[in-house]
Amino acid sequence: MRRYTDILTKLADSGNLRSIPADSTARTDLLDFSTNDYLGLAARADLQEEFYAQEGALTIPLTSSASRLLASTQRHYEELENLLTDLYGRPALLFNSGYHANIGLISALAEGSTLILADRLVHASIIDGMVLSKARFMRFRHNDVAHLEQLLRRNAAEYDRVLIVVESVYSMDGDTSLLEEIAALRHSTPNALLYVDEAHAVGVCGPTGLGVCHGTSWYDDVDILVGTFGKACASMGAFCAVSDKALRDFALNRSRSFIFSTALPPLNAAWTSFILRHIVEMNTERTHLRQLSAQLASSLAPILPAQLTPSHILPVIVGSADKALALSRALLDHDIKVLPIRTPTVPPGTERLRISLSAGMTSADITRLSSALTSLHNSSL
Ligand code: PMP
């Protein structure tokens, strides 16, 4: 026990000890910039009522009682996969979460002679998938396509396969990957596969909210597209939509997180299908979210050193865990919740507040946040 308590003490001393925040749902006065509810659907009682008013909705099972390969009830999963296939024009396979998808898919796909080339800032679930795979992996500088190209040129020929892994919208920085150029590299490298995690883009980006990749001229060069349902979709779970049926069959046979874990409740899959059908129609919400993002970026420009690109995720980098904690606490005194993000979630020295916007917010909410941040900045907190 001593060793564990020593580690905990060190974490506390460096400002990196984590704890679960208090339930804040009862605080109607609190402006919450900490969730990934980008379309503001989590609080939409009207959608829940509409869902439960559907015939048979109240009796959809609350458990699958087995992994997907053994479950008796399959209908709701199949309906969701068929919907995803209709929307994305590709075979789709469900996973219990984005974490399950990334560790399961990457560790399975990187079998044999595979080199993984991943952006420096990819999510922890991707890193864990790479580590689990036991394949060799290298990281290229964030969004540095020239660096990726250099690594490909130097190393690709030595391997049967190179798996390029990126996110479309980065979870902690909110910036968008240079995917068109990366897809071109994939196109010109005969043994490359491109894997794109769209966790923070599904629901938000693209003309129908299907993410950054769908509908582009380079969509066919994205071999594996991963999306999650726990963020803009106000649900839980994840999917991959793949360019070839063999990739789906392979994932189904080799992704251990798919094979060896109880499937999400059928009720959850039914809710996800219901929400997805609505999301493709939600252009008003997406436009509103873009307007809020532009408003926030321009109102914070005077106090933030880096050039801000408008995004529904906006980092306020303060450079140390203590500063991030202090700023988060000070905002809470203004009834504004923005949580600090510390290492190991972000590299040391880039500790930050991560502001996450929602289409459920108003322009006045953004003004309240930017005024509070500006006054705290001016009082040099
Ligand atoms: N990928 C990315 C880019 C993420 O940011 C996250 C979660 N924040 C995940 C995957 C994991 O998804 P889930 O929460 O559904 O496990």
Short mmCIF file of N, CA, C and O and ligand atoms in Angstrom, two decimals, residues 36 38 95-102 121-126 166-172 197-200 226-231 235-238 313 354, ligand 1:
data_model
loop_
_atom_site.label_atom_id
_atom_site.label_comp_id
_atom_site.label_asym_id
_atom_site.label_seq_id
_atom_site.Cartn_x
_atom_site.Cartn_y
_atom_site.Cartn_z
N ASN A 36 -19.15 16.79 -23.48
CA ASN A 36 -19.01 16.65 -24.93
C ASN A 36 -20.37 16.62 -25.62
O ASN A 36 -20.52 16.04 -26.69
N TYR A 38 -22.11 18.20 -27.64
CA TYR A 38 -21.94 19.32 -28.58
C TYR A 38 -23.23 19.83 -29.22
O TYR A 38 -23.31 20.99 -29.60
N PHE A 95 -19.19 -1.10 -31.38
CA PHE A 95 -18.35 -1.40 -30.21
C PHE A 95 -19.01 -0.78 -28.98
O PHE A 95 -19.87 0.09 -29.11
N ASN A 96 -18.58 -1.23 -27.81
CA ASN A 96 -19.23 -0.75 -26.58
C ASN A 96 -18.87 0.70 -26.25
O ASN A 96 -19.60 1.37 -25.52
N SER A 97 -17.73 1.17 -26.72
CA SER A 97 -17.32 2.55 -26.49
C SER A 97 -16.21 2.87 -27.48
O SER A 97 -15.67 1.97 -28.13
N GLY A 98 -15.85 4.15 -27.52
CA GLY A 98 -14.73 4.53 -28.37
C GLY A 98 -13.44 3.89 -27.87
O GLY A 98 -12.57 3.52 -28.66
N TYR A 99 -13.33 3.76 -26.57
CA TYR A 99 -12.13 3.14 -26.00
C TYR A 99 -12.04 1.69 -26.48
O TYR A 99 -10.99 1.23 -26.95
N HIS A 100 -13.18 0.96 -26.38
CA HIS A 100 -13.20 -0.42 -26.87
C HIS A 100 -12.84 -0.48 -28.36
O HIS A 100 -12.11 -1.36 -28.79
N ALA A 101 -13.40 0.45 -29.13
CA ALA A 101 -13.17 0.43 -30.58
C ALA A 101 -11.69 0.61 -30.89
O ALA A 101 -11.10 -0.17 -31.64
N ASN A 102 -11.09 1.62 -30.27
CA ASN A 102 -9.68 1.90 -30.61
C ASN A 102 -8.73 0.81 -30.13
O ASN A 102 -7.84 0.40 -30.88
N LEU A 121 -0.61 13.72 -30.96
CA LEU A 121 -1.67 14.06 -29.99
C LEU A 121 -2.88 13.14 -30.01
O LEU A 121 -3.94 13.50 -29.51
N VAL A 122 -2.71 11.93 -30.55
CA VAL A 122 -3.89 11.05 -30.57
C VAL A 122 -4.31 10.66 -29.15
O VAL A 122 -3.51 10.66 -28.22
N HIS A 123 -5.58 10.28 -29.04
CA HIS A 123 -6.19 9.95 -27.75
C HIS A 123 -5.55 8.72 -27.09
O HIS A 123 -5.04 7.82 -27.76
N ALA A 124 -5.66 8.68 -25.75
CA ALA A 124 -5.08 7.58 -24.97
C ALA A 124 -5.57 6.20 -25.43
O ALA A 124 -4.81 5.23 -25.39
N SER A 125 -6.80 6.12 -25.88
CA SER A 125 -7.31 4.80 -26.31
C SER A 125 -6.58 4.31 -27.56
O SER A 125 -6.41 3.10 -27.75
N ILE A 126 -6.12 5.23 -28.39
CA ILE A 126 -5.34 4.85 -29.58
C ILE A 126 -3.95 4.40 -29.14
O ILE A 126 -3.42 3.39 -29.60
N VAL A 166 -4.94 8.90 -37.15
CA VAL A 166 -5.16 10.31 -36.78
C VAL A 166 -6.58 10.48 -36.23
O VAL A 166 -7.42 9.59 -36.36
N GLU A 167 -6.81 11.63 -35.64
CA GLU A 167 -8.19 12.03 -35.30
C GLU A 167 -8.60 13.08 -36.33
O GLU A 167 -7.74 13.78 -36.87
N SER A 168 -9.89 13.22 -36.57
CA SER A 168 -10.28 14.27 -37.52
C SER A 168 -10.34 15.61 -36.80
O SER A 168 -9.84 16.61 -37.29
N VAL A 169 -10.96 15.63 -35.61
CA VAL A 169 -10.94 16.83 -34.77
C VAL A 169 -10.28 16.39 -33.46
O VAL A 169 -10.73 15.44 -32.82
N TYR A 170 -9.20 17.06 -33.09
CA TYR A 170 -8.44 16.60 -31.92
C TYR A 170 -9.14 16.97 -30.61
O TYR A 170 -9.61 18.11 -30.44
N SER A 171 -9.19 15.98 -29.72
CA SER A 171 -10.06 16.07 -28.54
C SER A 171 -9.67 17.17 -27.56
O SER A 171 -10.52 17.74 -26.90
N MET A 172 -8.39 17.47 -27.45
CA MET A 172 -7.94 18.43 -26.45
C MET A 172 -7.56 19.77 -27.06
O MET A 172 -7.39 20.75 -26.35
N ASP A 197 -10.13 8.59 -36.37
CA ASP A 197 -11.06 8.62 -35.23
C ASP A 197 -11.83 9.95 -35.31
O ASP A 197 -11.26 11.03 -35.17
N GLU A 198 -13.14 9.82 -35.51
CA GLU A 198 -13.99 11.02 -35.68
C GLU A 198 -14.84 11.27 -34.43
O GLU A 198 -15.93 11.87 -34.52
N ALA A 199 -14.34 10.83 -33.26
CA ALA A 199 -15.14 10.94 -32.03
C ALA A 199 -15.69 12.35 -31.81
O ALA A 199 -16.84 12.50 -31.39
N HIS A 200 -14.89 13.37 -32.10
CA HIS A 200 -15.32 14.74 -31.80
C HIS A 200 -15.90 15.45 -33.03
O HIS A 200 -16.14 16.66 -32.99
N VAL A 226 -13.75 5.70 -37.39
CA VAL A 226 -14.33 5.36 -36.09
C VAL A 226 -15.14 6.56 -35.60
O VAL A 226 -14.70 7.70 -35.69
N GLY A 227 -16.33 6.29 -35.10
CA GLY A 227 -17.14 7.35 -34.50
C GLY A 227 -17.65 6.89 -33.15
O GLY A 227 -17.71 5.68 -32.88
N THR A 228 -17.97 7.82 -32.28
CA THR A 228 -18.49 7.43 -30.97
C THR A 228 -19.87 8.05 -30.75
O THR A 228 -20.23 9.05 -31.38
N PHE A 229 -20.62 7.45 -29.86
CA PHE A 229 -22.00 7.91 -29.59
C PHE A 229 -22.14 8.63 -28.25
O PHE A 229 -23.22 9.10 -27.92
N GLY A 230 -21.09 8.67 -27.47
CA GLY A 230 -21.20 9.24 -26.12
C GLY A 230 -21.00 10.75 -26.08
O GLY A 230 -21.04 11.36 -25.02
N LYS A 231 -20.78 11.35 -27.24
CA LYS A 231 -20.51 12.79 -27.24
C LYS A 231 -21.71 13.50 -27.89
O LYS A 231 -22.76 13.60 -27.24
N SER A 235 -25.53 9.49 -26.37
CA SER A 235 -25.81 8.08 -26.09
C SER A 235 -24.53 7.44 -25.56
O SER A 235 -23.79 8.09 -24.80
N MET A 236 -24.25 6.23 -25.96
CA MET A 236 -23.05 5.52 -25.51
C MET A 236 -22.71 4.48 -26.57
O MET A 236 -23.62 3.95 -27.21
N GLY A 237 -21.43 4.21 -26.74
CA GLY A 237 -21.02 3.20 -27.71
C GLY A 237 -20.22 3.83 -28.83
O GLY A 237 -19.91 5.03 -28.80
N ALA A 238 -19.87 3.00 -29.81
CA ALA A 238 -19.04 3.48 -30.92
C ALA A 238 -19.24 2.56 -32.11
O ALA A 238 -19.87 1.50 -32.00
N ILE A 313 -14.33 22.91 -29.61
CA ILE A 313 -13.42 22.61 -28.49
C ILE A 313 -12.34 23.68 -28.51
O ILE A 313 -11.65 23.85 -29.52
N ARG A 354 -10.15 23.15 -20.91
CA ARG A 354 -10.72 22.73 -22.20
C ARG A 354 -12.17 23.20 -22.22
O ARG A 354 -13.00 22.71 -21.47
N1 PMP B 1 -11.43 8.73 -29.23
C1 PMP B 1 -11.29 10.01 -28.89
C2 PMP B 1 -10.62 10.94 -29.84
C3 PMP B 1 -11.78 10.47 -27.66
O1 PMP B 1 -11.63 11.76 -27.31
C4 PMP B 1 -12.42 9.56 -26.80
C5 PMP B 1 -13.03 9.96 -25.46
N2 PMP B 1 -12.87 11.20 -25.02
C6 PMP B 1 -12.52 8.23 -27.20
C7 PMP B 1 -12.03 7.85 -28.42
C8 PMP B 1 -13.16 7.23 -26.30
O2 PMP B 1 -14.53 7.21 -26.52
P1 PMP B 1 -15.51 6.67 -25.40
O3 PMP B 1 -15.66 7.76 -24.42
O4 PMP B 1 -16.76 6.32 -26.14
O5 PMP B 1 -14.84 5.47 -24.80
#
